[in-house]
Short mmCIF file of C-alpha atoms in Angstrom, two decimals:
data_model
loop_
_atom_site.label_atom_id
_atom_site.label_comp_id
_atom_site.label_asym_id
_atom_site.label_seq_id
_atom_site.Cartn_x
_atom_site.Cartn_y
_atom_site.Cartn_z
CA MET A 209 0.00 0.00 0.00
CA GLN A 210 1.37 3.41 -0.85
CA ALA A 211 1.96 5.82 1.94
CA SER A 212 -0.78 8.22 0.99
CA GLN A 213 -3.42 5.52 1.10
CA VAL A 214 -4.54 6.09 4.67
CA PRO A 215 -7.09 3.74 6.21
CA ASP A 216 -9.75 4.96 8.55
CA ALA A 217 -8.59 2.79 11.45
CA PRO A 218 -6.88 4.53 14.37
CA LEU A 219 -3.17 4.89 13.89
CA PRO A 220 -0.89 2.40 15.63
CA LEU A 221 2.21 3.95 17.17
CA GLN A 222 5.59 3.68 15.52
CA GLN A 223 7.57 0.65 16.61
CA GLY A 224 9.08 1.36 20.01
CA GLU A 225 6.97 4.44 20.73
CA GLU A 226 4.45 2.70 23.00
CA VAL A 227 7.28 1.11 24.97
CA ALA A 228 9.07 4.44 25.27
CA LEU A 229 5.98 6.31 26.37
CA GLN A 230 5.21 3.71 29.00
CA GLY A 231 8.76 3.41 30.27
CA GLY A 232 10.35 5.37 33.08
CA ALA A 233 8.88 6.89 36.17
CA SER A 234 5.52 8.56 35.87
CA SER A 235 5.62 12.32 35.74
CA SER A 236 2.31 12.82 37.54
CA ASP A 237 2.20 16.10 35.59
CA SER A 238 -0.42 14.87 33.13
CA VAL A 239 -1.58 17.90 31.15
CA VAL A 240 -3.65 17.97 27.96
CA ILE A 241 -2.32 20.43 25.35
CA HIS A 242 -4.62 21.06 22.42
CA PRO A 243 -2.60 20.39 19.23
CA PHE A 244 -2.29 23.17 16.69
CA LEU A 245 -0.69 22.55 13.28
CA HIS A 246 0.00 24.95 10.43
CA SER A 247 -2.34 24.50 7.45
CA PRO A 248 -0.62 25.49 4.17
CA LEU A 249 -2.48 26.80 1.15
CA PRO A 250 -3.56 24.13 -1.36
CA MET A 251 -1.19 23.52 -4.26
CA LEU A 252 -3.14 23.29 -7.54
CA PRO A 253 -2.04 22.86 -11.18
CA GLU A 254 -2.70 25.51 -13.79
CA PRO A 255 -4.47 24.28 -16.96
CA LEU A 256 -2.14 22.59 -19.45
CA ASP A 257 -3.02 21.15 -22.85
CA PHE A 258 -0.42 18.50 -23.68
CA GLY A 259 -1.83 18.27 -27.20
CA ILE A 260 -0.75 21.85 -27.93
CA GLU A 261 2.57 21.64 -26.08
CA LEU A 262 3.81 18.35 -27.56
CA ASP A 263 2.15 18.16 -30.97
CA ALA A 264 5.33 19.33 -32.74
CA PHE A 265 7.23 16.24 -31.55
CA ILE A 266 4.87 13.65 -33.05
CA ALA A 267 5.60 12.21 -36.49
CA PRO A 268 3.05 13.31 -39.12
CA SER A 269 1.93 9.73 -39.70
CA ARG A 270 1.22 9.29 -35.97
CA LYS A 271 -0.60 12.56 -35.31
CA LYS A 272 -4.03 11.01 -34.77
CA ALA A 273 -2.88 8.40 -32.26
CA GLY A 274 -0.54 10.87 -30.56
CA ARG A 275 -3.21 13.51 -30.05
CA ARG A 276 -5.56 10.91 -28.63
CA GLY A 277 -2.92 9.86 -26.09
CA LEU A 278 -2.08 13.44 -25.16
CA ARG A 279 -5.77 14.14 -24.52
CA LEU A 280 -5.69 11.24 -22.08
CA LEU A 281 -2.71 12.78 -20.27
CA THR A 282 -4.33 16.22 -20.21
CA GLN A 283 -7.49 14.76 -18.69
CA ALA A 284 -5.50 12.91 -16.03
CA ARG A 285 -3.86 16.17 -14.92
CA GLN A 286 -7.20 17.97 -14.87
CA ASP A 287 -8.70 15.17 -12.76
CA LEU A 288 -5.86 15.45 -10.26
CA GLY A 289 -6.33 19.21 -9.98
CA ALA A 290 -10.07 18.79 -9.44
CA GLU A 291 -9.51 16.23 -6.68
CA LEU A 292 -6.93 18.37 -4.90
CA ALA A 293 -9.26 21.37 -5.06
CA SER A 294 -12.60 19.80 -4.15
CA SER A 295 -12.06 16.75 -1.92
CA ALA A 296 -13.53 17.28 1.52
CA ASN A 297 -11.09 14.97 3.28
CA LEU A 298 -7.90 14.74 1.26
CA GLY A 299 -6.11 12.65 3.84
CA SER A 300 -8.30 9.56 3.60
CA SER A 301 -9.66 9.94 0.09
CA MET A 302 -8.68 6.84 -1.86
CA ARG A 303 -9.83 8.47 -5.09
CA VAL A 304 -7.10 11.10 -4.80
CA ASP A 305 -4.50 8.35 -4.54
CA VAL A 306 -5.90 6.57 -7.59
CA VAL A 307 -5.99 9.74 -9.68
CA GLN A 308 -2.48 10.71 -8.59
CA ALA A 309 -1.11 7.26 -9.44
CA ARG A 310 -2.78 7.35 -12.86
CA TYR A 311 -1.31 10.74 -13.76
CA LEU A 312 2.17 9.82 -12.52
CA GLY A 313 2.07 6.51 -14.41
CA LEU A 314 1.23 8.30 -17.66
CA LEU A 315 3.81 11.03 -17.05
CA LEU A 316 6.62 8.58 -16.25
CA ALA A 317 5.76 6.62 -19.40
CA LEU A 318 5.88 9.85 -21.43
CA ILE A 319 9.40 10.82 -20.36
CA GLY A 320 11.09 7.51 -21.05
CA GLN A 321 10.45 5.24 -18.09
CA GLN A 322 9.60 2.42 -20.49
CA ASP A 323 13.32 1.62 -20.90
CA ALA A 324 13.32 -1.11 -18.24
CA GLU A 325 16.40 -2.86 -19.65
CA LYS A 326 18.50 0.09 -18.37
CA GLY A 327 17.34 -0.46 -14.81
CA GLY A 328 14.17 1.57 -15.03
CA GLY A 329 16.07 4.82 -15.49
CA LEU A 330 15.18 7.76 -17.66
CA ASP A 331 15.69 7.70 -21.39
CA PRO A 332 18.03 10.66 -22.00
CA GLY A 333 16.85 10.91 -25.61
CA SER A 334 13.19 11.41 -24.80
CA PRO A 335 11.96 14.48 -26.69
CA PHE A 336 9.01 14.90 -24.33
CA ARG A 337 10.87 15.49 -21.06
CA SER A 338 11.62 19.20 -21.55
CA ALA A 339 8.94 20.06 -24.10
CA ALA A 340 6.08 21.42 -21.97
CA ARG A 341 5.83 24.18 -19.37
CA TYR A 342 4.24 23.15 -16.08
CA VAL A 343 2.76 25.73 -13.71
CA TRP A 344 1.33 25.31 -10.20
CA ARG A 345 -0.06 27.90 -7.82
CA GLY A 346 -0.37 27.93 -4.05
CA GLY A 347 1.28 25.56 -1.66
CA PRO A 348 4.85 26.21 -0.48
CA ARG A 349 5.36 28.70 -3.32
CA PRO A 350 2.88 31.32 -4.55
CA HIS A 351 3.89 30.46 -8.13
CA TRP A 352 5.81 27.39 -9.37
CA ALA A 353 6.87 26.82 -12.99
CA SER A 354 9.26 24.44 -14.73
CA SER A 355 10.02 23.02 -18.16
CA ASP A 356 11.25 19.64 -16.88
CA ALA A 357 8.80 16.77 -16.52
CA ILE A 358 10.84 15.34 -13.63
CA LEU A 359 10.16 18.51 -11.66
CA GLU A 360 6.50 18.10 -12.59
CA VAL A 361 6.56 14.70 -10.85
CA VAL A 362 8.17 16.40 -7.84
CA ALA A 363 5.48 19.09 -7.88
CA THR A 364 2.76 16.42 -7.97
CA LEU A 365 4.20 14.73 -4.88
CA MET A 366 4.53 18.12 -3.15
CA ALA A 367 0.89 18.92 -3.94
CA ARG A 368 -0.29 15.63 -2.44
CA SER A 369 1.93 16.14 0.60
CA THR A 370 0.51 19.63 1.06
CA ALA A 371 -2.99 18.16 0.96
CA LEU A 372 -2.01 15.63 3.63
CA MET A 373 -0.61 18.43 5.80
CA ARG A 374 -3.89 20.31 5.46
CA ALA A 375 -5.80 17.15 6.40
CA ALA A 376 -3.60 16.73 9.49
CA ALA A 377 -4.22 20.33 10.58
CA ALA A 378 -7.97 19.90 10.10
CA ALA A 379 -7.93 16.68 12.11
CA CYS A 380 -6.18 18.44 15.00
CA VAL A 381 -8.85 21.15 15.01
CA ASP A 382 -11.36 18.37 15.66
CA ALA A 383 -9.22 16.89 18.46
CA ALA A 384 -10.89 18.97 21.19
CA SER A 385 -9.69 16.69 23.98
CA GLY A 386 -6.04 16.69 22.97
CA VAL A 387 -3.86 14.20 21.14
CA ARG A 388 -5.26 11.00 22.62
CA THR A 389 -8.09 10.89 20.10
CA PRO A 390 -8.55 9.05 16.79
CA ALA A 391 -8.55 12.37 14.91
CA ALA A 392 -5.15 13.40 16.27
CA MET A 393 -3.77 9.95 15.64
CA GLN A 394 -4.94 10.14 12.03
CA ALA A 395 -3.20 13.50 11.74
CA TYR A 396 -0.02 11.78 12.91
CA LYS A 397 -0.31 9.26 10.10
CA TYR A 398 -1.09 11.90 7.47
CA LEU A 399 2.14 13.69 8.37
CA LEU A 400 4.25 10.54 8.06
CA ALA A 401 2.59 9.78 4.71
CA ALA A 402 3.41 13.28 3.47
CA ALA A 403 7.01 12.91 4.62
CA GLY A 404 7.25 9.61 2.72
CA GLN A 405 6.23 11.18 -0.58
CA LEU A 406 8.66 14.06 -0.07
CA GLU A 407 11.50 11.68 0.79
CA THR A 408 10.80 9.78 -2.44
CA ALA A 409 11.01 13.02 -4.39
CA LYS A 410 14.33 13.85 -2.73
CA ASP A 411 15.92 10.41 -3.11
CA ARG A 412 14.47 9.14 -6.41
CA LEU A 413 13.70 12.18 -8.54
CA LEU A 414 16.00 15.08 -7.75
CA PRO A 415 19.22 13.07 -8.37
CA HIS A 416 18.17 12.90 -12.04
CA LEU A 417 18.59 16.70 -12.32
CA PRO A 418 21.85 18.67 -12.60
CA PRO A 419 22.73 19.93 -9.09
CA GLU A 420 24.47 23.01 -10.49
CA ASP A 421 21.11 24.41 -11.66
CA PRO A 422 20.02 27.07 -9.08
CA SER A 423 16.36 26.16 -9.46
CA VAL A 424 17.13 22.50 -8.78
CA ALA A 425 19.08 23.43 -5.63
CA ALA A 426 16.16 25.58 -4.45
CA GLU A 427 13.71 22.78 -5.18
CA ALA A 428 15.82 20.27 -3.25
CA ALA A 429 15.95 22.66 -0.27
CA ALA A 430 12.18 23.13 -0.38
CA VAL A 431 11.49 19.39 -0.52
CA SER A 432 13.92 18.71 2.33
CA ALA A 433 12.38 21.50 4.40
CA LEU A 434 8.84 20.22 3.95
CA SER A 435 9.88 16.66 4.76
CA GLN A 436 11.57 17.72 7.98
CA HIS A 437 8.57 19.92 8.80
CA CYS A 438 6.19 16.95 8.52
CA LEU A 439 8.44 14.84 10.75
CA ALA A 440 8.68 17.73 13.22
CA GLU A 441 4.88 18.02 13.37
CA ALA A 442 4.57 14.28 13.99
CA GLN A 443 7.25 14.45 16.72
CA TYR A 444 5.35 17.41 18.22
CA LEU A 445 2.19 15.31 18.45
CA THR A 446 4.21 12.50 20.03
CA THR A 447 5.55 14.95 22.63
CA LEU A 448 2.06 16.20 23.49
CA ARG A 449 0.86 12.65 23.86
CA ALA A 450 3.72 11.84 26.22
CA ILE A 451 2.77 14.89 28.32
CA ALA A 452 -0.89 13.84 28.35
CA LYS A 453 0.08 10.32 29.49
CA GLY A 454 2.18 11.71 32.36
CA THR A 455 5.31 9.96 31.12
CA SER A 456 8.82 10.34 32.51
CA PRO A 457 10.00 13.99 32.41
CA THR A 458 13.33 12.79 31.02
CA LEU A 459 11.62 11.19 28.02
CA ILE A 460 9.39 14.24 27.47
CA ALA A 461 12.44 16.53 27.53
CA SER A 462 14.18 14.33 24.95
CA LEU A 463 11.14 14.17 22.66
CA ALA A 464 10.63 17.93 22.83
CA ALA A 465 14.32 18.61 22.15
CA GLU A 466 14.24 16.42 19.02
CA ALA A 467 11.05 18.11 17.78
CA ALA A 468 12.68 21.52 18.32
CA SER A 469 15.74 20.49 16.32
CA LEU A 470 13.55 19.23 13.46
CA TYR A 471 11.64 22.51 13.36
CA ALA A 472 14.91 24.47 13.43
CA ALA A 473 16.31 22.39 10.54
CA SER A 474 13.12 22.97 8.58
CA SER A 475 13.37 26.72 9.17
CA GLU A 476 16.99 26.77 7.96
CA ALA A 477 16.15 24.76 4.84
CA LEU A 478 13.25 27.10 4.06
CA ALA A 479 15.62 30.06 4.30
CA GLN A 480 17.96 28.36 1.80
CA ALA A 481 15.06 27.75 -0.58
CA GLY A 482 14.47 31.49 -0.96
CA ALA A 483 10.94 32.89 -1.25
CA VAL A 484 9.28 29.63 -0.24
CA ALA A 485 6.47 29.66 2.31
CA PRO A 486 7.59 32.61 4.49
CA LYS A 487 4.66 31.98 6.82
CA LEU A 488 5.70 28.35 7.22
CA GLY A 489 9.19 29.54 8.19
CA ARG A 490 7.73 31.81 10.87
CA TYR A 491 5.64 28.92 12.17
CA ALA A 492 8.73 26.68 12.36
CA GLU A 493 10.56 29.33 14.42
CA TYR A 494 7.56 29.71 16.75
CA ARG A 495 7.14 25.97 17.20
CA ALA A 496 10.89 25.38 17.68
CA GLY A 497 10.90 27.90 20.52
CA THR A 498 7.82 26.33 22.09
CA LEU A 499 9.33 22.83 22.07
CA ARG A 500 12.67 24.11 23.32
CA ALA A 501 10.95 25.80 26.27
CA LEU A 502 9.01 22.60 27.06
CA SER A 503 12.20 20.54 26.91
CA LEU A 504 13.96 22.87 29.34
CA THR A 505 11.07 23.00 31.80
CA PHE A 506 10.79 19.21 32.01
CA MET A 507 14.54 19.00 32.37
CA ALA A 508 14.16 21.41 35.32
CA LEU A 509 11.76 18.92 36.91
CA VAL A 510 14.34 16.17 36.51
CA GLN A 511 17.00 18.32 38.16
CA TRP A 512 14.70 19.41 40.98
CA ARG A 513 13.91 15.79 41.85
CA SER A 514 17.58 14.82 41.93
CA PRO A 515 19.59 15.31 45.15
CA GLY A 516 21.15 18.76 45.29
CA GLY A 517 19.76 19.79 41.93
CA ALA A 518 17.33 22.49 43.02
CA GLY A 519 19.77 25.29 42.17
CA GLY A 520 20.28 24.04 38.61
CA ALA A 521 16.53 23.47 38.24
CA ARG A 522 15.82 27.13 39.02
CA ALA A 523 18.33 28.28 36.39
CA THR A 524 16.85 25.87 33.82
CA ALA A 525 13.28 26.99 34.54
CA ALA A 526 14.30 30.64 34.18
CA GLU A 527 15.95 29.86 30.83
CA ALA A 528 12.75 28.09 29.71
CA LEU A 529 10.75 31.26 30.43
CA ARG A 530 13.20 33.36 28.42
CA VAL A 531 12.99 30.97 25.47
CA TRP A 532 9.19 31.02 25.72
CA ALA A 533 9.16 34.84 25.54
CA ALA A 534 11.10 34.62 22.26
CA ALA A 535 8.69 31.94 21.01
CA LYS A 536 5.70 34.22 21.69
CA ALA A 537 7.37 36.96 19.67
CA ALA A 538 7.82 34.45 16.82
CA ALA A 539 4.13 33.55 17.13
CA THR A 540 3.22 37.22 16.65
CA ALA A 541 5.39 37.34 13.52
CA TYR A 542 3.72 34.16 12.30
CA ASP A 543 0.23 35.67 12.67
CA ALA A 544 1.35 38.86 10.88
CA ALA A 545 2.85 37.01 7.89
CA GLU A 546 0.71 36.71 4.75
CA PRO A 547 -1.90 35.38 4.69
CA ARG A 548 -2.64 36.93 8.08
CA THR A 549 -4.16 34.75 10.80
CA LEU A 550 -5.55 35.33 14.29
CA ASN A 551 -3.86 34.13 17.43
CA LEU A 552 -7.19 32.52 18.39
CA ASP A 553 -6.05 29.44 16.44
CA HIS A 554 -3.15 28.68 18.78
CA ARG A 555 -4.01 30.73 21.88
CA ARG A 556 -5.54 27.79 23.75
CA SER A 557 -2.39 25.72 23.19
CA ASP A 558 -0.12 28.62 24.17
CA GLU A 559 -2.00 29.25 27.41
CA VAL A 560 -1.54 25.64 28.52
CA VAL A 561 2.16 25.72 27.66
CA GLN A 562 2.65 28.95 29.59
CA GLY A 563 0.82 27.44 32.56
CA ILE A 564 3.20 24.45 32.54
CA LEU A 565 6.24 26.72 32.44
CA GLU A 566 5.04 29.02 35.22
CA ASP A 567 3.91 26.16 37.48
CA THR A 568 7.26 24.44 37.05
CA ALA A 569 9.14 27.68 37.83
CA ARG A 570 7.12 28.09 41.06
CA ARG A 571 7.69 24.48 42.06
CA VAL A 572 11.45 24.50 41.58
CA SER A 573 11.78 27.84 43.38
CA LYS A 574 11.33 25.88 46.61
CA ASN A 575 13.81 23.48 48.13
CA GLY A 576 14.44 20.24 46.30
CA VAL A 577 12.75 16.96 47.10
CA ASP A 578 15.62 16.19 49.48
CA GLY A 579 14.95 19.43 51.40
CA SER A 580 18.16 21.15 50.29
CA PRO A 581 18.09 24.50 48.47
CA GLY A 582 20.82 23.34 46.10
CA THR A 583 23.62 25.46 44.70
CA PRO A 584 23.01 28.07 42.00
CA SER A 585 24.32 27.07 38.60
CA ALA A 586 24.14 28.20 35.00
CA ALA A 587 21.40 26.89 32.76
CA PRO A 588 22.45 23.56 31.22
CA ALA A 589 22.57 22.77 27.52
CA MET A 590 19.57 21.29 25.76
CA PRO A 591 19.09 17.58 26.49
CA GLY A 592 19.79 15.03 23.78
CA GLY A 593 16.88 14.36 21.46
CA GLN A 594 15.06 11.10 20.94
CA ARG A 595 13.20 10.64 17.67
CA LEU A 596 10.17 8.34 17.54
CA VAL A 597 8.95 9.20 14.04
CA ALA A 598 9.98 8.08 10.55
CA ALA A 599 8.60 8.77 7.10
CA ALA A 600 6.15 6.17 5.84
CA PRO A 601 7.48 4.25 2.80
CA TYR A 602 6.19 5.39 -0.58
CA SER A 603 6.93 4.03 -4.06
CA LEU A 604 6.28 5.74 -7.35
CA PRO A 605 3.61 4.02 -9.43
CA PRO A 606 4.90 1.99 -12.40
CA PRO A 607 4.73 3.63 -15.82
CA ASP A 608 1.63 2.84 -17.86
CA VAL A 609 2.91 0.06 -20.15
CA THR A 610 0.31 0.58 -22.88
CA PHE A 611 0.86 4.33 -22.96
CA ALA A 612 4.64 3.87 -23.02
CA SER A 613 4.31 1.57 -26.03
CA ASP A 614 2.22 4.20 -27.81
CA VAL A 615 4.71 6.97 -26.98
CA ALA A 616 7.58 4.93 -28.44
CA GLY A 617 5.83 4.95 -31.83
CA TRP A 618 4.92 8.64 -31.94
CA THR A 619 8.38 9.78 -33.03
CA ALA A 620 9.08 6.90 -35.45
CA GLY A 621 10.44 8.38 -38.68
CA SER A 622 10.34 11.94 -37.31
CA ALA A 623 13.39 14.02 -38.25
CA GLY A 624 14.78 16.90 -36.24
CA VAL A 625 13.04 15.97 -33.02
CA GLY A 626 16.07 16.76 -30.88
CA ALA A 627 16.51 20.20 -32.42
CA LYS A 628 12.85 21.05 -31.94
CA GLN A 629 13.03 19.86 -28.35
CA ASP A 630 16.03 22.05 -27.50
CA GLY A 631 14.47 25.08 -29.17
CA ILE A 632 11.15 24.86 -27.39
CA ALA A 633 12.73 24.15 -24.01
CA ALA A 634 14.96 27.22 -24.34
CA SER A 635 12.24 29.54 -25.58
CA THR A 636 9.45 28.63 -23.16
CA ALA A 637 11.35 28.44 -19.87
CA PRO A 638 10.99 31.73 -17.98
CA ALA A 639 13.67 33.24 -15.81
CA GLY A 640 14.06 31.52 -12.48
CA THR A 641 12.62 28.21 -13.64
CA SER A 642 14.37 24.98 -14.42
CA THR A 643 15.58 24.41 -17.98
CA CYS A 644 17.15 21.04 -17.27
CA THR A 645 17.60 18.76 -20.26
CA ALA A 646 17.40 15.03 -20.09
CA GLY A 647 20.98 14.58 -21.28
CA ALA A 648 22.66 16.77 -18.65
CA PRO A 649 25.84 15.12 -17.31
CA THR A 650 26.01 14.04 -13.69
CA VAL A 651 28.87 12.93 -11.50
CA GLU A 652 27.41 9.48 -10.93
CA PRO A 653 24.32 7.75 -12.27
CA PRO A 654 21.26 8.48 -10.12
CA PRO A 655 19.19 5.67 -8.64
CA PRO A 656 16.34 4.36 -10.80
CA LEU A 657 12.95 5.93 -10.20
CA ILE A 658 11.33 2.53 -9.90
CA HIS A 659 12.69 -0.96 -9.51
CA THR A 660 11.72 -3.07 -12.49
CA SER A 661 12.79 -6.42 -13.90
CA PRO A 662 14.15 -6.50 -17.48
CA ARG A 663 10.76 -7.64 -18.71
CA PRO A 664 7.99 -7.53 -16.07
CA ASP A 665 5.58 -9.71 -18.05
CA ALA A 666 8.24 -12.39 -18.68
CA SER A 667 8.66 -13.48 -15.07
CA PRO A 668 6.76 -16.54 -13.81
CA SER A 669 3.56 -15.81 -11.95
CA CYS A 670 2.01 -18.05 -9.29
CA GLY A 671 -1.41 -16.85 -10.41
CA ARG A 672 -0.73 -17.85 -14.02
CA TRP A 673 0.45 -21.31 -13.04
CA LEU A 674 -2.60 -21.78 -10.83
CA LEU A 675 -4.93 -20.87 -13.68
CA PHE A 676 -3.04 -23.19 -16.03
CA CYS A 677 -3.27 -26.13 -13.60
CA ILE A 678 -7.01 -25.61 -13.22
CA ALA A 679 -7.55 -25.45 -16.97
CA ALA A 680 -4.98 -28.15 -17.90
CA PRO A 681 -7.53 -31.03 -18.17
CA LEU A 682 -9.65 -28.93 -20.51
CA PHE A 683 -6.59 -28.05 -22.59
CA VAL A 684 -5.65 -31.73 -22.94
CA LEU A 685 -9.19 -32.69 -23.93
CA VAL A 686 -9.35 -29.92 -26.54
CA SER A 687 -5.95 -30.98 -27.85
CA LEU A 688 -7.05 -34.62 -28.23
CA VAL A 689 -10.19 -33.57 -30.03
CA GLY A 690 -8.11 -31.34 -32.30
CA MET A 691 -5.77 -34.22 -33.15
CA LEU A 692 -8.70 -36.46 -33.99
CA VAL A 693 -10.29 -33.83 -36.23
CA TRP A 694 -6.92 -33.19 -37.90
CA LEU A 695 -6.59 -36.88 -38.74
CA LEU A 696 -10.12 -36.96 -40.16
CA LEU A 697 -9.43 -33.91 -42.36
CA LEU A 698 -6.06 -35.14 -43.61
CA PRO A 699 -7.50 -37.33 -46.47
CA PHE A 700 -9.64 -34.44 -47.74
CA LYS A 701 -6.62 -32.17 -47.74
CA LEU A 702 -4.47 -34.60 -49.73
CA LEU A 703 -6.99 -36.27 -52.11
CA CYS A 704 -9.89 -33.86 -52.65
CA LEU A 705 -8.50 -30.77 -54.38
CA PRO A 706 -11.81 -28.80 -54.56
CA CYS A 707 -12.06 -29.09 -50.78
CA GLY A 708 -8.35 -28.53 -50.21
CA CYS A 709 -8.56 -24.84 -49.33
CA ALA A 710 -11.35 -25.37 -46.82
CA ALA A 711 -9.55 -28.38 -45.39
CA GLN A 712 -6.32 -26.36 -45.08
CA LEU A 713 -8.15 -23.59 -43.21
CA ALA A 714 -9.78 -26.08 -40.89
CA ALA A 715 -6.46 -27.82 -40.35
CA SER A 716 -4.85 -24.51 -39.32
CA VAL A 717 -7.57 -23.92 -36.75
CA VAL A 718 -7.22 -27.46 -35.46
CA GLU A 719 -3.44 -27.05 -35.25
CA GLY A 720 -3.96 -24.15 -32.87
CA LEU A 721 -6.18 -26.36 -30.71
CA VAL A 722 -3.53 -29.10 -30.66
CA LYS A 723 -0.86 -26.61 -29.48
CA LEU A 724 -3.13 -25.13 -26.81
CA PRO A 725 -1.49 -26.96 -23.85
CA LEU A 726 1.97 -25.89 -25.00
CA ARG A 727 0.93 -22.27 -25.39
CA GLY A 728 -0.73 -22.40 -22.01
CA MET A 729 2.50 -23.54 -20.40
CA LEU A 730 4.45 -20.78 -22.16
CA TRP A 731 1.91 -18.20 -21.03
CA ALA A 732 2.16 -19.39 -17.43
CA SER A 733 5.98 -19.35 -17.46
CA GLY A 734 6.27 -16.09 -19.42
CA LYS A 735 8.71 -17.66 -21.90
CA PRO A 736 8.55 -16.74 -25.59
CA TYR A 737 7.54 -18.92 -28.47
CA ALA A 738 8.41 -18.40 -32.12
CA SER A 739 5.54 -17.03 -34.18
CA GLY A 740 5.25 -18.12 -37.76
CA GLN A 741 2.93 -15.18 -38.53
CA GLY A 742 5.20 -12.33 -37.52
CA PRO A 743 8.31 -10.91 -39.15
CA LYS A 744 11.38 -13.01 -39.55
CA GLY A 745 13.07 -13.57 -36.22
CA ALA A 746 10.10 -12.09 -34.31
CA VAL A 747 9.47 -13.40 -30.81
CA VAL A 748 6.01 -13.31 -29.30
CA TYR A 749 5.54 -13.64 -25.57
CA GLY A 750 2.87 -15.84 -24.11
CA ARG A 751 0.19 -13.46 -22.89
#
């Protein structure tokens, strides 16, 4: 199952999380913090007619078939845009996943993914990879445009990830009683699914582009930032759940410290990406400060409960309050960033966090649990982080085999395709967008987009063998009947010339019946058999 295909069942915890949350001494400071997540703007594709963009690359004799296929691709992109714009619950909508997989399968087939004998990599000679101009609006960028189909695949994954982030934020709005609800747990899974699609874009797609291109570097930074942001949001929910369960303060401090570091890394990557989601960057700064303050305040509890640690606990609690003051200033900047929002969205969460910090500061201002006032000390460094989240696995859909076969014939006999491709790519790409060509040199070959066998339909299939075994008695019976009929028709074929043509036709049909068991075995094994009807040397696979 692909990562974006989210079932409606409550989310099980990541492996090891339940053990970690139940381990250690109980905090007894069980507090419910209402989760608040940033909801980005939807990322939607601008209209694109592949028939107009790519018509010049199709051979004149293949125009009719090519235009029909390009209409299919255009419709698939329109369907994806409609689903991203109109679905009420994008997180759990299976139709969105189906439409996305269909569009990506057609697009990967268009740009040369059909060359499975080269490990499933891209065909550098594909004239369709840099022929169209793709534009998206909303999402991490207010305006996104590229002339490389690989970046269009990246944009599609980013759009789906943005939809999952929006679904997670909406689910947390419904989690009125905190994170220990099915809605908040679903939000957790949406975030890991979004991170999985972004990690696939970073590991499988971006290595196929020249890293020296500034737009490719900015795109890689944006994808990395969004991936880390999704993991940070999931780690944030895990931290809130640990607080609600009253888990060990040491564990809570470690979880909060790791979430803060993930938010900080996301903020830095967003800054490297340029004018990408400035509001998201402000949110990451605000949330990093909040988690850092929580980590320090729970570390103060740990110090206060240790012998002679009351002095250090007071310094740590004071540092937590200073960090929280900076986080509130970042929250104000977040609300003021476009599009402007009200602090009502996160005020309830902030009030609970501030109450935790102030209560802890009052508690540690007294003598320690051993009755000693402790010795004053400087505020310690942040505790080491503990990560309990990981991106959900996601695999790109396989290229549409039928469409890939059609695409391979569109340029047959067409002259000057490469020159036309270079000219259009150079003339249509605006400033600041990627003009990567499929043949750009790289230091080392990138990993294949998908893992394919040299010939997927030629490998044995258990299902095929099962069907053959069930039908084998019928095949044998038909073969015996065919042999008997062939023997009966043999005298007419040899002795009766007026009936010879009809007898020859009947004998050909009967010959096919006689060979039925053999062809059935070849079909089940996927091995080829020589066809006497095709061109010389042609090999036809049992299908």
